[in-house]
């Protein structure tokens, strides 16, 4: 009679068998890994990016509050609300799309990049249009979004540049 095993033990045994026979999937192979499994280095980079963008979002919203207290916008509270929500949504979209891109297969990377840019443009356009239609201070909304885009790009570039990623995947098999 055999001892019952857990799913993770079954997955490890299956992965060990795949690696031993040369059919492993490389770096992303782990319990439950498939062809679109995330690489550990990139998954860690997404977590670091999330923390960095959360801090940047807090700093940007604090700057927006300071700008509002200085009395610049026409309708201060609604302008602050739209600006803060748009900034937070824009920065959140960066790590959400990057996280999904890491978990999907390499064949879908261009689609995720395009979807990320379309999503960011949609957030930017919606915030500016809502501000314009509602008679809010579009200068603060626009400036905040420009700073958020630049901050997000800088954070994404720095985090991904510091991530160690193998160029060649081991156990990839022979090339045709």
mmCIF file of C-alpha atoms in Angstrom:
data_model
loop_
_atom_site.group_PDB
_atom_site.id
_atom_site.type_symbol
_atom_site.label_atom_id
_atom_site.label_comp_id
_atom_site.label_asym_id
_atom_site.label_seq_id
_atom_site.Cartn_x
_atom_site.Cartn_y
_atom_site.Cartn_z
ATOM 1 C CA UNK A 1 0.000 0.000 0.000
ATOM 2 C CA UNK A 2 1.380 3.421 -0.952
ATOM 3 C CA UNK A 3 1.326 6.517 1.167
ATOM 4 C CA UNK A 4 -1.048 9.270 -0.094
ATOM 5 C CA UNK A 5 0.743 12.317 -1.507
ATOM 6 C CA UNK A 6 -0.155 15.957 -1.873
ATOM 7 C CA UNK A 7 -0.497 17.768 -5.180
ATOM 8 C CA UNK A 8 2.800 19.595 -4.686
ATOM 9 C CA UNK A 9 4.609 16.301 -4.075
ATOM 10 C CA UNK A 10 3.022 14.863 -7.245
ATOM 11 C CA UNK A 11 4.041 17.961 -9.228
ATOM 12 C CA UNK A 12 7.633 17.753 -7.968
ATOM 13 C CA UNK A 13 7.827 14.075 -8.880
ATOM 14 C CA UNK A 14 6.476 14.820 -12.358
ATOM 15 C CA UNK A 15 8.956 17.699 -12.799
ATOM 16 C CA UNK A 16 11.834 15.507 -11.644
ATOM 17 C CA UNK A 17 10.809 12.896 -14.199
ATOM 18 C CA UNK A 18 10.599 15.534 -16.954
ATOM 19 C CA UNK A 19 14.029 16.933 -16.108
ATOM 20 C CA UNK A 20 15.546 13.463 -15.993
ATOM 21 C CA UNK A 21 14.166 12.623 -19.438
ATOM 22 C CA UNK A 22 15.167 15.977 -20.945
ATOM 23 C CA UNK A 23 11.629 17.253 -21.472
ATOM 24 C CA UNK A 24 11.699 19.913 -18.754
ATOM 25 C CA UNK A 25 10.558 23.428 -19.550
ATOM 26 C CA UNK A 26 13.641 25.233 -18.251
ATOM 27 C CA UNK A 27 13.705 28.111 -15.811
ATOM 28 C CA UNK A 28 9.972 28.443 -15.273
ATOM 29 C CA UNK A 29 9.490 24.808 -14.405
ATOM 30 C CA UNK A 30 8.093 24.276 -10.974
ATOM 31 C CA UNK A 31 4.993 22.855 -9.374
ATOM 32 C CA UNK A 32 2.123 23.510 -11.742
ATOM 33 C CA UNK A 33 4.406 25.011 -14.367
ATOM 34 C CA UNK A 34 3.365 24.933 -17.962
ATOM 35 C CA UNK A 35 4.553 26.573 -21.135
ATOM 36 C CA UNK A 36 3.584 30.032 -19.840
ATOM 37 C CA UNK A 37 5.060 29.666 -16.357
ATOM 38 C CA UNK A 38 6.729 32.705 -14.861
ATOM 39 C CA UNK A 39 10.428 32.777 -14.295
ATOM 40 C CA UNK A 40 11.349 33.331 -10.644
ATOM 41 C CA UNK A 41 13.591 36.327 -11.413
ATOM 42 C CA UNK A 42 10.852 38.106 -13.342
ATOM 43 C CA UNK A 43 8.236 37.285 -10.721
ATOM 44 C CA UNK A 44 10.495 38.844 -8.097
ATOM 45 C CA UNK A 45 11.018 41.866 -10.331
ATOM 46 C CA UNK A 46 7.251 42.356 -10.626
ATOM 47 C CA UNK A 47 6.943 42.248 -6.820
ATOM 48 C CA UNK A 48 9.747 44.824 -6.464
ATOM 49 C CA UNK A 49 8.119 47.000 -9.113
ATOM 50 C CA UNK A 50 4.779 46.819 -7.286
ATOM 51 C CA UNK A 51 6.375 48.016 -4.046
ATOM 52 C CA UNK A 52 8.262 50.783 -5.832
ATOM 53 C CA UNK A 53 5.182 51.987 -7.722
ATOM 54 C CA UNK A 54 3.095 51.908 -4.545
ATOM 55 C CA UNK A 55 5.603 54.220 -2.868
ATOM 56 C CA UNK A 56 5.747 56.457 -5.949
ATOM 57 C CA UNK A 57 1.961 56.620 -6.033
ATOM 58 C CA UNK A 58 1.870 57.754 -2.397
ATOM 59 C CA UNK A 59 4.471 60.446 -3.088
ATOM 60 C CA UNK A 60 2.626 61.685 -6.183
ATOM 61 C CA UNK A 61 -0.725 61.830 -4.377
ATOM 62 C CA UNK A 62 0.946 63.742 -1.517
ATOM 63 C CA UNK A 63 2.325 66.211 -4.086
ATOM 64 C CA UNK A 64 -1.172 66.579 -5.550
ATOM 65 C CA UNK A 65 -2.567 67.294 -2.081
ATOM 66 C CA UNK A 66 0.120 69.955 -1.579
ATOM 67 C CA UNK A 67 -0.714 71.480 -4.974
ATOM 68 C CA UNK A 68 -4.401 71.554 -4.015
ATOM 69 C CA UNK A 69 -3.630 73.210 -0.667
ATOM 70 C CA UNK A 70 -1.684 75.913 -2.486
ATOM 71 C CA UNK A 71 -4.969 76.831 -4.172
ATOM 72 C CA UNK A 72 -4.059 76.222 -7.829
ATOM 73 C CA UNK A 73 -7.010 74.204 -9.199
ATOM 74 C CA UNK A 74 -10.434 75.723 -9.943
ATOM 75 C CA UNK A 75 -12.464 73.123 -8.072
ATOM 76 C CA UNK A 76 -9.891 71.709 -5.657
ATOM 77 C CA UNK A 77 -11.489 68.585 -4.186
ATOM 78 C CA UNK A 78 -12.949 67.082 -7.386
ATOM 79 C CA UNK A 79 -9.723 67.922 -9.236
ATOM 80 C CA UNK A 80 -7.683 66.221 -6.533
ATOM 81 C CA UNK A 81 -9.964 63.186 -6.604
ATOM 82 C CA UNK A 82 -9.756 62.730 -10.392
ATOM 83 C CA UNK A 83 -6.019 63.392 -10.408
ATOM 84 C CA UNK A 84 -5.245 60.994 -7.552
ATOM 85 C CA UNK A 85 -7.435 58.205 -8.946
ATOM 86 C CA UNK A 86 -5.967 58.584 -12.438
ATOM 87 C CA UNK A 87 -2.387 58.618 -11.143
ATOM 88 C CA UNK A 88 -2.954 55.551 -8.985
ATOM 89 C CA UNK A 89 -4.742 53.722 -11.818
ATOM 90 C CA UNK A 90 -1.949 54.531 -14.265
ATOM 91 C CA UNK A 91 0.817 53.321 -11.958
ATOM 92 C CA UNK A 92 -1.186 50.230 -10.990
ATOM 93 C CA UNK A 93 -1.766 49.352 -14.633
ATOM 94 C CA UNK A 94 1.993 49.176 -15.192
ATOM 95 C CA UNK A 95 2.621 46.390 -12.696
ATOM 96 C CA UNK A 96 -0.659 44.606 -13.421
ATOM 97 C CA UNK A 97 0.122 44.325 -17.132
ATOM 98 C CA UNK A 98 3.758 43.409 -16.468
ATOM 99 C CA UNK A 99 2.672 40.701 -14.023
ATOM 100 C CA UNK A 100 0.277 39.205 -16.563
ATOM 101 C CA UNK A 101 2.946 39.403 -19.248
ATOM 102 C CA UNK A 102 5.420 37.480 -17.079
ATOM 103 C CA UNK A 103 2.852 34.747 -16.371
ATOM 104 C CA UNK A 104 1.900 34.337 -20.028
ATOM 105 C CA UNK A 105 4.060 32.697 -22.663
ATOM 106 C CA UNK A 106 6.767 34.489 -24.591
ATOM 107 C CA UNK A 107 4.612 34.454 -27.721
ATOM 108 C CA UNK A 108 2.123 36.821 -26.078
ATOM 109 C CA UNK A 109 4.647 39.469 -24.950
ATOM 110 C CA UNK A 110 3.993 41.857 -27.879
ATOM 111 C CA UNK A 111 0.249 41.635 -27.281
ATOM 112 C CA UNK A 112 0.664 42.418 -23.569
ATOM 113 C CA UNK A 113 2.979 45.360 -24.327
ATOM 114 C CA UNK A 114 0.460 46.773 -26.808
ATOM 115 C CA UNK A 115 -2.423 46.197 -24.388
ATOM 116 C CA UNK A 116 -0.480 47.971 -21.643
ATOM 117 C CA UNK A 117 0.078 51.050 -23.791
ATOM 118 C CA UNK A 118 -3.561 51.114 -24.905
ATOM 119 C CA UNK A 119 -4.691 50.818 -21.282
ATOM 120 C CA UNK A 120 -2.405 53.671 -20.163
ATOM 121 C CA UNK A 121 -3.549 55.882 -23.036
ATOM 122 C CA UNK A 122 -7.164 55.096 -22.130
ATOM 123 C CA UNK A 123 -6.604 56.065 -18.494
ATOM 124 C CA UNK A 124 -4.849 59.270 -19.526
ATOM 125 C CA UNK A 125 -7.548 60.238 -22.051
ATOM 126 C CA UNK A 126 -10.408 59.396 -19.670
ATOM 127 C CA UNK A 127 -8.919 61.494 -16.868
ATOM 128 C CA UNK A 128 -8.313 64.521 -19.077
ATOM 129 C CA UNK A 129 -11.743 64.299 -20.745
ATOM 130 C CA UNK A 130 -13.532 63.881 -17.398
ATOM 131 C CA UNK A 131 -11.590 66.857 -16.030
ATOM 132 C CA UNK A 132 -12.376 69.010 -19.048
ATOM 133 C CA UNK A 133 -16.089 68.119 -19.142
ATOM 134 C CA UNK A 134 -16.511 68.618 -15.379
ATOM 135 C CA UNK A 135 -14.721 71.985 -15.450
ATOM 136 C CA UNK A 136 -11.841 70.804 -13.284
ATOM 137 C CA UNK A 137 -8.234 71.978 -13.271
ATOM 138 C CA UNK A 138 -6.841 70.027 -16.202
ATOM 139 C CA UNK A 139 -3.372 71.495 -15.651
ATOM 140 C CA UNK A 140 -2.998 69.557 -12.396
ATOM 141 C CA UNK A 141 -4.522 66.392 -13.864
ATOM 142 C CA UNK A 142 -2.324 66.512 -16.970
ATOM 143 C CA UNK A 143 0.858 67.351 -15.097
ATOM 144 C CA UNK A 144 0.219 64.611 -12.568
ATOM 145 C CA UNK A 145 -0.324 62.051 -15.324
ATOM 146 C CA UNK A 146 2.818 63.103 -17.195
ATOM 147 C CA UNK A 147 4.860 62.743 -13.997
ATOM 148 C CA UNK A 148 3.178 59.370 -13.321
ATOM 149 C CA UNK A 149 4.039 58.096 -16.816
ATOM 150 C CA UNK A 150 7.668 59.187 -16.456
ATOM 151 C CA UNK A 151 7.891 57.734 -12.952
ATOM 152 C CA UNK A 152 6.391 54.430 -14.086
ATOM 153 C CA UNK A 153 8.719 54.135 -17.065
ATOM 154 C CA UNK A 154 11.746 54.948 -14.921
ATOM 155 C CA UNK A 155 10.737 52.461 -12.221
ATOM 156 C CA UNK A 156 10.020 49.727 -14.767
ATOM 157 C CA UNK A 157 13.335 50.331 -16.525
ATOM 158 C CA UNK A 158 15.399 50.347 -13.325
ATOM 159 C CA UNK A 159 13.757 47.233 -11.867
ATOM 160 C CA UNK A 160 13.969 45.206 -15.068
ATOM 161 C CA UNK A 161 17.539 46.360 -15.782
ATOM 162 C CA UNK A 162 18.638 45.054 -12.383
ATOM 163 C CA UNK A 163 16.938 41.684 -12.877
ATOM 164 C CA UNK A 164 19.230 38.817 -13.812
ATOM 165 C CA UNK A 165 17.645 36.906 -16.667
ATOM 166 C CA UNK A 166 19.308 34.078 -18.576
ATOM 167 C CA UNK A 167 19.387 34.653 -22.307
ATOM 168 C CA UNK A 168 19.473 30.944 -23.127
ATOM 169 C CA UNK A 169 17.027 28.617 -21.415
ATOM 170 C CA UNK A 170 18.538 25.303 -20.304
ATOM 171 C CA UNK A 171 16.802 22.149 -21.520
ATOM 172 C CA UNK A 172 15.245 24.009 -24.425
ATOM 173 C CA UNK A 173 16.009 21.077 -26.732
ATOM 174 C CA UNK A 174 17.655 21.042 -30.130
ATOM 175 C CA UNK A 175 16.815 23.724 -32.672
ATOM 176 C CA UNK A 176 15.308 22.632 -35.986
#
